[in-house]
Short mmCIF file of C-alpha atoms and ligand atoms in Angstrom, two decimals:
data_model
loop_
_atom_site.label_atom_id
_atom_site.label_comp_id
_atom_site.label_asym_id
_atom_site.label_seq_id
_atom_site.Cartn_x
_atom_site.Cartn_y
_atom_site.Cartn_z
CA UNK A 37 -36.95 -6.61 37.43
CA UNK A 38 -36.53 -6.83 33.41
CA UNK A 39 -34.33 -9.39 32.33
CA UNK A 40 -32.93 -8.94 28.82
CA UNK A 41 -32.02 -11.81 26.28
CA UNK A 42 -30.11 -12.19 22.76
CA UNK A 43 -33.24 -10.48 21.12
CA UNK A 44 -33.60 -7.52 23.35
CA UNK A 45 -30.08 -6.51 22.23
CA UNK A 46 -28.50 -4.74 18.36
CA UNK A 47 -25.44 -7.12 17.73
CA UNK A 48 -24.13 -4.54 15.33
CA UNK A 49 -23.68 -2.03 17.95
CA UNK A 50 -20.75 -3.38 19.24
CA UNK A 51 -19.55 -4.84 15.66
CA UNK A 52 -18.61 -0.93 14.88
CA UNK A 53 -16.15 -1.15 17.15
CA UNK A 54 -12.77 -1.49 17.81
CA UNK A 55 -12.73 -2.70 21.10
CA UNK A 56 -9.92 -3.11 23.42
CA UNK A 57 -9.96 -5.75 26.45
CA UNK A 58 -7.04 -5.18 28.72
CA UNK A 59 -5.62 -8.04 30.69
CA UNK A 60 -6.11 -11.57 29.27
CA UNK A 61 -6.52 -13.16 32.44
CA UNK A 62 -9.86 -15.08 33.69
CA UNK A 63 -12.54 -12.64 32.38
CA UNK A 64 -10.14 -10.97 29.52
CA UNK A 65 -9.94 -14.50 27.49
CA UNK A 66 -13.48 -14.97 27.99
CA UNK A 67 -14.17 -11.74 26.84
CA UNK A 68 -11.47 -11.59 24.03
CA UNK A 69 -12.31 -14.69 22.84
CA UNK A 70 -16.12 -14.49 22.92
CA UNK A 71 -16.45 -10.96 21.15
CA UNK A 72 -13.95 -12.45 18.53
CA UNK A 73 -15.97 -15.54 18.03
CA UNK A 74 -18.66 -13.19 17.63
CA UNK A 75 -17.68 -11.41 14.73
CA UNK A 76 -16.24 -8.15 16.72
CA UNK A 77 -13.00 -5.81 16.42
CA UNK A 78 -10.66 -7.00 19.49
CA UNK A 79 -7.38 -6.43 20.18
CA UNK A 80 -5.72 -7.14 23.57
CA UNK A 81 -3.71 -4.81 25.49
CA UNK A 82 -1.41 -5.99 28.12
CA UNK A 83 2.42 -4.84 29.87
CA UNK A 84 5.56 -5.83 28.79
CA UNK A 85 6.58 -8.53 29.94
CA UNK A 86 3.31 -9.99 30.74
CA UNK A 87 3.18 -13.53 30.95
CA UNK A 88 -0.30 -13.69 29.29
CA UNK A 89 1.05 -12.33 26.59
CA UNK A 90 1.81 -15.32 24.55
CA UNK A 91 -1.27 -16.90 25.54
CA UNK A 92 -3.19 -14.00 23.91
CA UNK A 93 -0.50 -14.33 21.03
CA UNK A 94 -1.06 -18.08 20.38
CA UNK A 95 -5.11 -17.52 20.80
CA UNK A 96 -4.35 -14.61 17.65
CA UNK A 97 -4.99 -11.77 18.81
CA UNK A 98 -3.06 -8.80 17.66
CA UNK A 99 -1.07 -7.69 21.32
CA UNK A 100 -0.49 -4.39 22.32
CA UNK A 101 1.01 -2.36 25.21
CA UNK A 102 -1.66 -0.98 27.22
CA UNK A 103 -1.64 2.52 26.17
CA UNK A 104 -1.43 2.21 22.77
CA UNK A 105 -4.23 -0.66 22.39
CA UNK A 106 -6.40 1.90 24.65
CA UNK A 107 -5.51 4.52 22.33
CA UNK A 108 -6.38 2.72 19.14
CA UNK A 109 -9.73 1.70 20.75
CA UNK A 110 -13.39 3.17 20.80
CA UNK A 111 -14.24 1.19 23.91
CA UNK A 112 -11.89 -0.22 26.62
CA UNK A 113 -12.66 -3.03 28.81
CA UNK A 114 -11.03 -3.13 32.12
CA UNK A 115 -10.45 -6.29 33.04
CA UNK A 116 -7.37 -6.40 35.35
CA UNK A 117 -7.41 -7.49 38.93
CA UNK A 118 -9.28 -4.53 41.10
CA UNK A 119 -6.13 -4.04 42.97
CA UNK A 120 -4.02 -2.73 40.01
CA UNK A 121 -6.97 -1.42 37.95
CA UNK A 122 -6.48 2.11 39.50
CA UNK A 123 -2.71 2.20 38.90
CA UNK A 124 -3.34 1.22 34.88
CA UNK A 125 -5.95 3.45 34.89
CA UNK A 126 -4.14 7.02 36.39
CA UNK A 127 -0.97 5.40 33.76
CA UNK A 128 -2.28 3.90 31.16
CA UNK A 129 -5.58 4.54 30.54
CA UNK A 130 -6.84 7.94 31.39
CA UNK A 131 -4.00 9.81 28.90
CA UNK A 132 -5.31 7.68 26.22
CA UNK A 133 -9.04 8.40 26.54
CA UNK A 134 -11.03 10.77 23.60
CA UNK A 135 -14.10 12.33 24.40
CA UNK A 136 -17.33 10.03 23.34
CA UNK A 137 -15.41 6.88 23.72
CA UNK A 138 -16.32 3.98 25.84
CA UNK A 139 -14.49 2.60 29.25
CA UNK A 140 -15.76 -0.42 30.45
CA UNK A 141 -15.38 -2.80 33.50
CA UNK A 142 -16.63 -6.06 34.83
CA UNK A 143 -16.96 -5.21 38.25
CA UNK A 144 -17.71 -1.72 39.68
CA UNK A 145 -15.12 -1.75 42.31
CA UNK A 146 -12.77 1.20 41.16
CA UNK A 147 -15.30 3.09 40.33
CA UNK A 148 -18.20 2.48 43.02
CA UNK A 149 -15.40 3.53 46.03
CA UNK A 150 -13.77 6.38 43.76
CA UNK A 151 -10.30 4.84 43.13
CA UNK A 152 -11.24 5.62 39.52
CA UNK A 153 -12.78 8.44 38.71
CA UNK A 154 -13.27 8.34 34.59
CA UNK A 155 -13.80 12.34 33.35
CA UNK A 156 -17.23 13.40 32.30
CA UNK A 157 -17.16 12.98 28.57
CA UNK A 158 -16.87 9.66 28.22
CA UNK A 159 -19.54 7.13 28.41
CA UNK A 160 -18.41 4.17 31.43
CA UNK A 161 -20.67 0.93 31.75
CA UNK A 162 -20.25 -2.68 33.48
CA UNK A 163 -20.48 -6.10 32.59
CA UNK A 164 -20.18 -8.25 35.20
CA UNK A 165 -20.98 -11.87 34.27
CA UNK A 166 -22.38 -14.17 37.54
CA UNK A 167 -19.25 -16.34 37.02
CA UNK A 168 -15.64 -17.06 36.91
CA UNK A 169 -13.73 -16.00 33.38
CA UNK A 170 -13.31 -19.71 32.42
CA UNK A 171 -17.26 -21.21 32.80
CA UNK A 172 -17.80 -17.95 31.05
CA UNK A 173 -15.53 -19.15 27.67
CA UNK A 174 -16.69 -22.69 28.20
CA UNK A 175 -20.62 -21.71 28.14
CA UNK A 176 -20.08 -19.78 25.26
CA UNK A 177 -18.37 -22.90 23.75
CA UNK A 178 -21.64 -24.99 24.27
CA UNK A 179 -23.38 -22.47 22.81
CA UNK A 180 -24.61 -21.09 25.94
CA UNK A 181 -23.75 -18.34 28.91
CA UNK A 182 -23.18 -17.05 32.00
CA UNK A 183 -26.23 -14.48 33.32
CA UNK A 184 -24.40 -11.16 33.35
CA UNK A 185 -24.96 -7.92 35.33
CA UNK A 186 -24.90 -4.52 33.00
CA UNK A 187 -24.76 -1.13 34.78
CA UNK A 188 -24.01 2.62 33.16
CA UNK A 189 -22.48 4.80 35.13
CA UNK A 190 -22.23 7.65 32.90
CA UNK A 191 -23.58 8.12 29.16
CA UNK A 192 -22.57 11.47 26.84
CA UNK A 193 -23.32 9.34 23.31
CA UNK A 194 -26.93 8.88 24.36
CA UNK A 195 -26.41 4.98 23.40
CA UNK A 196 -24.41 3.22 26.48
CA UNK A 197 -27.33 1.15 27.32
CA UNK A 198 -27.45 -0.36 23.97
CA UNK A 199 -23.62 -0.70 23.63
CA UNK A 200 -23.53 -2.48 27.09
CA UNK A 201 -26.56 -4.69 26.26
CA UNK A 202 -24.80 -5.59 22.57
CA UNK A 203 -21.39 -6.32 24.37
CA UNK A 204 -23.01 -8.61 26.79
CA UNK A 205 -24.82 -10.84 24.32
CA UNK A 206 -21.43 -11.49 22.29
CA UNK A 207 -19.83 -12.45 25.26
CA UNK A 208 -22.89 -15.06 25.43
CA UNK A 209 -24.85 -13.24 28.38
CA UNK A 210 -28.16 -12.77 25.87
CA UNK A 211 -28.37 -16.37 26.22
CA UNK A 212 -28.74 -16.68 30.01
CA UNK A 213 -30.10 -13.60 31.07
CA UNK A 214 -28.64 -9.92 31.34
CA UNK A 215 -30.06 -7.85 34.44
CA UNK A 216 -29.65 -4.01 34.67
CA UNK A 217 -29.03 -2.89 37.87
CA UNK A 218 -26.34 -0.07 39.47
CA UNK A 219 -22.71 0.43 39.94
CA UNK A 220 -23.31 0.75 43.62
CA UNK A 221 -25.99 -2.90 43.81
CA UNK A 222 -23.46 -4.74 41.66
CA UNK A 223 -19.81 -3.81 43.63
CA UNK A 224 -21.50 -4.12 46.88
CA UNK A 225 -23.55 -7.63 46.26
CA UNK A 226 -20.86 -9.50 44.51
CA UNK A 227 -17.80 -8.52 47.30
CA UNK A 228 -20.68 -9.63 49.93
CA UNK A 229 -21.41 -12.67 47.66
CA UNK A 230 -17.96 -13.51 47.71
CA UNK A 231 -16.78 -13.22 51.74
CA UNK A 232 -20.17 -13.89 53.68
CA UNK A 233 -21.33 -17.48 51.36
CA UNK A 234 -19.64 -18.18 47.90
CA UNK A 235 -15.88 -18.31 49.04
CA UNK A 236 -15.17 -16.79 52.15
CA UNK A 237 -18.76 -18.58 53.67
CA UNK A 238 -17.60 -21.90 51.84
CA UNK A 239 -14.20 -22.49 52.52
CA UNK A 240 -14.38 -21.85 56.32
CA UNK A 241 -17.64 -24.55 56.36
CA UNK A 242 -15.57 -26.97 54.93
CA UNK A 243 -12.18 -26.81 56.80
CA UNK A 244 -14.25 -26.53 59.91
CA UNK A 245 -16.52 -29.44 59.06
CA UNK A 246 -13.08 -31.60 57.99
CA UNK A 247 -11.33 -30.30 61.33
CA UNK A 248 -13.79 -31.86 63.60
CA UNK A 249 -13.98 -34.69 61.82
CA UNK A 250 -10.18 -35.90 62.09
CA UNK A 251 -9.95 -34.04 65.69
CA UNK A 252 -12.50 -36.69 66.85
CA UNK A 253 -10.09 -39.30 65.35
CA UNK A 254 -12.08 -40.06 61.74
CA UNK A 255 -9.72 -40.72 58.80
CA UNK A 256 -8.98 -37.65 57.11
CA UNK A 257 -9.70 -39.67 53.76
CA UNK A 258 -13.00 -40.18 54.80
CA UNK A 259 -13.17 -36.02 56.11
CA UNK A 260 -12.32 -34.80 52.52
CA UNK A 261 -14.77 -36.64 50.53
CA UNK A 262 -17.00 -35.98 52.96
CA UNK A 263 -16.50 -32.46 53.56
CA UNK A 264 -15.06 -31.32 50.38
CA UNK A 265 -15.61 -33.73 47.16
CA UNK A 266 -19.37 -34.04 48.17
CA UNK A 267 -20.14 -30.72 48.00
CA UNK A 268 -19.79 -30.14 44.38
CA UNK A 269 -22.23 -33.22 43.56
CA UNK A 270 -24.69 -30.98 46.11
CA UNK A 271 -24.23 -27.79 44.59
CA UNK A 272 -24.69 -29.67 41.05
CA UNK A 273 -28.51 -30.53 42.15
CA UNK A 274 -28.87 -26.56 43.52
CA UNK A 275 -27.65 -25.38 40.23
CA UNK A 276 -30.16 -27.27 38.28
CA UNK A 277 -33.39 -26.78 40.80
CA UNK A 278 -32.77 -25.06 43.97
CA UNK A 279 -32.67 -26.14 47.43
CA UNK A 280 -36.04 -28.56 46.69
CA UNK A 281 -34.37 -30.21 43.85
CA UNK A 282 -31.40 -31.63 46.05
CA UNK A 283 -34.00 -32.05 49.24
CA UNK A 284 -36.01 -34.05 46.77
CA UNK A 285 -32.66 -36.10 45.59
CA UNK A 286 -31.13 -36.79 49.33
CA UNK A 287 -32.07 -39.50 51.35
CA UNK A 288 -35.06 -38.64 53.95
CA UNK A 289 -32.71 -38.98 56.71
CA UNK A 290 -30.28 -36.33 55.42
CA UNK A 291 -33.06 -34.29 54.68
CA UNK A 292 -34.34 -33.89 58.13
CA UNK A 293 -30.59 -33.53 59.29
CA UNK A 294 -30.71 -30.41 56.93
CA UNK A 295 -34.20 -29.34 57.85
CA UNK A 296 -33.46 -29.70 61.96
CA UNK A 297 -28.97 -28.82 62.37
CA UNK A 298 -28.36 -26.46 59.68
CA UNK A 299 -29.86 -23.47 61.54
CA UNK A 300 -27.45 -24.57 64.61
CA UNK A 301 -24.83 -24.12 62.20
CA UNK A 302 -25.70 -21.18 60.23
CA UNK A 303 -27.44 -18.87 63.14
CA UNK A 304 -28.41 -15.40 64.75
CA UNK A 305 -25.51 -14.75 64.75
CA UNK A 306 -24.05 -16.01 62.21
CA UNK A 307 -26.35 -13.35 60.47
CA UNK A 308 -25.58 -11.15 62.72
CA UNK A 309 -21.83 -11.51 61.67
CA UNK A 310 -23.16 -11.18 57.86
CA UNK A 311 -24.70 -7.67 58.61
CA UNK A 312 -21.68 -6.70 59.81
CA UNK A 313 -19.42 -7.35 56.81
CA UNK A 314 -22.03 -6.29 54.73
CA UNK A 315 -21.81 -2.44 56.16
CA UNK A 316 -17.83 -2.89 56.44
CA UNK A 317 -18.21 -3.09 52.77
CA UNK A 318 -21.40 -0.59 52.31
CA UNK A 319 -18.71 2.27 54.44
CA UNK A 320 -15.63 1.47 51.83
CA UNK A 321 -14.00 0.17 55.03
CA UNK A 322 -13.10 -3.61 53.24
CA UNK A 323 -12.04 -1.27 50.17
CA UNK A 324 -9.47 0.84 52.06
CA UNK A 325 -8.53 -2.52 54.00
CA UNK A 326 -8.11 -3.96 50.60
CA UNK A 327 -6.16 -0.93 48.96
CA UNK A 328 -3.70 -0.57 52.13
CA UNK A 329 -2.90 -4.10 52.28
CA UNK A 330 -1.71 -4.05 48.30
CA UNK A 331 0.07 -1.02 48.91
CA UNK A 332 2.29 -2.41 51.54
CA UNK A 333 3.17 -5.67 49.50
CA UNK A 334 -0.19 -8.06 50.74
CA UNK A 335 1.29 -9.35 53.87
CA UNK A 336 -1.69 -10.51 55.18
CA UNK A 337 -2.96 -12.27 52.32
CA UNK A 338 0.08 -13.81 51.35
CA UNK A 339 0.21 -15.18 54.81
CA UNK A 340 -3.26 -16.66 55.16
CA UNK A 341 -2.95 -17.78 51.90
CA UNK A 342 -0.08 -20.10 52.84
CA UNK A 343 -1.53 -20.81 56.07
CA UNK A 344 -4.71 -22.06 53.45
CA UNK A 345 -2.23 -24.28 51.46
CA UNK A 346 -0.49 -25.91 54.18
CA UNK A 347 -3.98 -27.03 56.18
CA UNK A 348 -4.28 -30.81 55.82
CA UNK A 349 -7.53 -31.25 53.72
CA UNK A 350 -4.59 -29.93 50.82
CA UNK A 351 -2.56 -32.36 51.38
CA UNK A 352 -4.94 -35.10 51.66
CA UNK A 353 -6.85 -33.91 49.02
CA UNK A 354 -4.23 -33.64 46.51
CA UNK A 355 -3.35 -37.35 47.18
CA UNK A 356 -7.57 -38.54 46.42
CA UNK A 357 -7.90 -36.36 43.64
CA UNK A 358 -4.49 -38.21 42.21
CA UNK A 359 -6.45 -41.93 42.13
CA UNK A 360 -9.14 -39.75 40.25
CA UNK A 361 -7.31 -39.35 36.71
CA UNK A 362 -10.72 -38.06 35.28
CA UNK A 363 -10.83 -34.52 37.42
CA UNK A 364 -7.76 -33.84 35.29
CA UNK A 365 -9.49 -34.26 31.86
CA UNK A 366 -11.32 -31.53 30.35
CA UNK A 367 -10.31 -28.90 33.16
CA UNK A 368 -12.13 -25.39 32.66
CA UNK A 369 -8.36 -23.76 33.65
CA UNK A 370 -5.24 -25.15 31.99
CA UNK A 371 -2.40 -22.45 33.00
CA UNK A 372 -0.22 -22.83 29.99
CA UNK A 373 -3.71 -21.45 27.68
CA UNK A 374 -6.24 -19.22 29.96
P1 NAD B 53 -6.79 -11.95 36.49
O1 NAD B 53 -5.93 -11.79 37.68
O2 NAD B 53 -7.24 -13.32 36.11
O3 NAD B 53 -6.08 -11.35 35.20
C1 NAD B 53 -5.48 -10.13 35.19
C2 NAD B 53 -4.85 -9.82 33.84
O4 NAD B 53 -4.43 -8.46 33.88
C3 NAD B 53 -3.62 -10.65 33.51
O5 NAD B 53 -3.69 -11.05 32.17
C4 NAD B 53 -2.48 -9.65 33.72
O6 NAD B 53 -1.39 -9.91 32.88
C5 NAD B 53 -3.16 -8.36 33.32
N1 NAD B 53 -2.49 -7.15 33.75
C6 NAD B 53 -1.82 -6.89 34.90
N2 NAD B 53 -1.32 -5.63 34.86
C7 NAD B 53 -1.69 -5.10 33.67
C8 NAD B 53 -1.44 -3.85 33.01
N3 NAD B 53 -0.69 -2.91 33.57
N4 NAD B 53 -1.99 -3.66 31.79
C9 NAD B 53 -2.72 -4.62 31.20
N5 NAD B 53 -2.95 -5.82 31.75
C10 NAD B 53 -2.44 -6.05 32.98
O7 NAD B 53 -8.06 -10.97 36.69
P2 NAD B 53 -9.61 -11.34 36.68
O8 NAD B 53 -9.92 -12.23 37.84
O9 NAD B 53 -10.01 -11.75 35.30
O10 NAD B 53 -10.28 -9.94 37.04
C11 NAD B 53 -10.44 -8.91 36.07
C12 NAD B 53 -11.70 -8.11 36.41
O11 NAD B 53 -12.84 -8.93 36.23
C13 NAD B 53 -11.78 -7.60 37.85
O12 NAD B 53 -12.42 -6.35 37.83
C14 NAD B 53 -12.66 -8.62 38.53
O13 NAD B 53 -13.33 -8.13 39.66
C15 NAD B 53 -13.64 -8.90 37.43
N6 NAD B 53 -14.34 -10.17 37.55
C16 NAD B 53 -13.62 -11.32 37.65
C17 NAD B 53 -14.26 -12.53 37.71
C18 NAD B 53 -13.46 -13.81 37.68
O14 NAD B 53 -14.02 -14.82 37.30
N7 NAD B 53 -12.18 -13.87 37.98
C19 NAD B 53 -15.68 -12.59 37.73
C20 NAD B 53 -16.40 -11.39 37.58
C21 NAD B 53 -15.71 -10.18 37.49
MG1 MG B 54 -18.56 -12.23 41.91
#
């Protein structure tokens, strides 16, 4: 698999253009205020009424409605949340696009299960960076960046590839790492990413690792940092060298607690249970599940996600991470700005 960095890519590609990022939410800062920081054309085009709006304002960028920043644009970036992209699309969007111009996402969702189908002459491409919107401002910051994902869907100017590779190095991808791959690898990877290990994997490990702690009577102090605060300093020696690098740094007796329980934990069929979301998602089954549940007003999730808020390692947690005035310094999100 080629990998491509800063000097693979022609940052004057994407200088020519006026480029138009819709939604200034995690990835539409990042984006907006990477590409401007590297010398290119953006506006930002969001509804009325928005309440990113004066955030994109205040960071100054020139604000339009949707359809006319669209309009005024030779390539559109998508970056609203999946479940509303094909609504601003059918709306917004499509009766502003011009033959030869550019649309752009960072996730193939819409247009991997057909919720969005873009017309033939114009050229469609992803960027999908391998993180959340805010490390992906913050890296840049440092002067460094989040490995990013570029597919190209269709191509009628003959130079998508290049376009895509250019707008992922000013968003600070060159720097990392930017890996060509397909609409279809990208969607279906990152929403399996996402439920079997990264969030969906995660948070259930956690809550069921704090639950039978305080069920067998430990303190539910103790359970959180434990369970929860731990992990991060875990994943921290992952990040930097794999699963050796934080087997090397653990004691020898947690090691061989790894090395003897975790496939008791994580097992057949466990796996087995992976395979199966994995071709829920592969069918467009979790896409249509996904779809339905917006269109009847998210019951579901907004139930489970109070049912999330109001388990105890929230509670608990939120008192600990009080008596820890540093976690609040320096946040990657502060809500009033990104
Ligand atoms: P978000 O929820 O953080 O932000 C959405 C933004 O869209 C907000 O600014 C909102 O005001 C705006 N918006 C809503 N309706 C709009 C409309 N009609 N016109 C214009 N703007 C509108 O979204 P997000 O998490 O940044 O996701 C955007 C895209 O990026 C999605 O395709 C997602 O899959 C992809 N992505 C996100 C992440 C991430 O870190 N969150 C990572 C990789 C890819
Ligand atoms: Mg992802």
């Amino acid at each position: 698999m080629k990998v491509f960095y800063d000097a693979d890519t022609d940052p004057q590609l994407i200088k020519d253009k006026r480029i138009a990022v819709i939604g200034y939410g995690s990835q539409g800062h990042a984006h907006a205020n990477n590409l401007k920081d590297s010398g290119c054309n953006v506006i930002v085009g969001l509804p009325a009424g928005s309440r990113s709006w004066d955030k994109a304002k205040e960071a100054g960028f020139e604000v339009l409605y949707t359809r006319d920043a669209a309009e005024s644009a030779d390539l559109i970036m998508v970056l609203v949340p999946d479940e509303l992209a094909p609504g601003v699309y059918r709306d917004e969007i499509a009766p502003a696009l011009k033959p030869g111009r550019s649309l752009a996402f960072a996730h193939g969702f819409g247009v991997h299960f057909g919720k969005i189908v873009p017309p033939a002459d114009v050229n469609v491409f992803l960027v999908a960076p391998k993180g959340p919107g805010h490390l992906v401002r913050s890296e840049y910051l440092r002067d460094r960046g989040v490995p990013c994902l570029l597919a190209v869907h269709q191509d009628v100017t003959g130079d998508t590839r290049g376009i895509g590779l250019s707008y992922a190095s000013a968003i600070g991808g060159g720097k990392a790492g930017i890996i060509e791959t397909n609409f279809k690898e990208e969607t279906e990877t990152d929403l399996f990413g996402e439920q079997a290990v990264l969030c969906g994997g995660l948070t259930s490990l956690i809550q069921a690792g704090f639950e039978t702690l305080t069920e067998a009577g430990y303190a539910p102090e103790m359970a959180y940092f434990e369970c929860l605060h731990e992990m991060k300093l875990i994943v921290d020696l992952l990040y930097e060298g794999g699963i050796g690098n934080m087997r090397y740094s653990v004691s020898n007796t947690a090691e061989f607690g790894d090395l003897t329980r975790g496939s008791r934990i994580v097992n057949e069929q466990t796996k087995a249970e992976m395979k199966k979301i994995l071709g829920e998602i592969q069918s467009g089954e979790f896409a249509d599940e996904w779809m339905s549940e917006c269109e009847s007003g998210k019951p579901n999730f907004k139930r489970l996600e109070a049912e999330g808020a109001e388990h105890s390692i929230e509670t608990v947690g939120k008192r600990l991470r009080a008596m820890m005035p540093w976690l609040g310094e320096k946040t990657l999100v502060n809500r009033q700005v990104n």
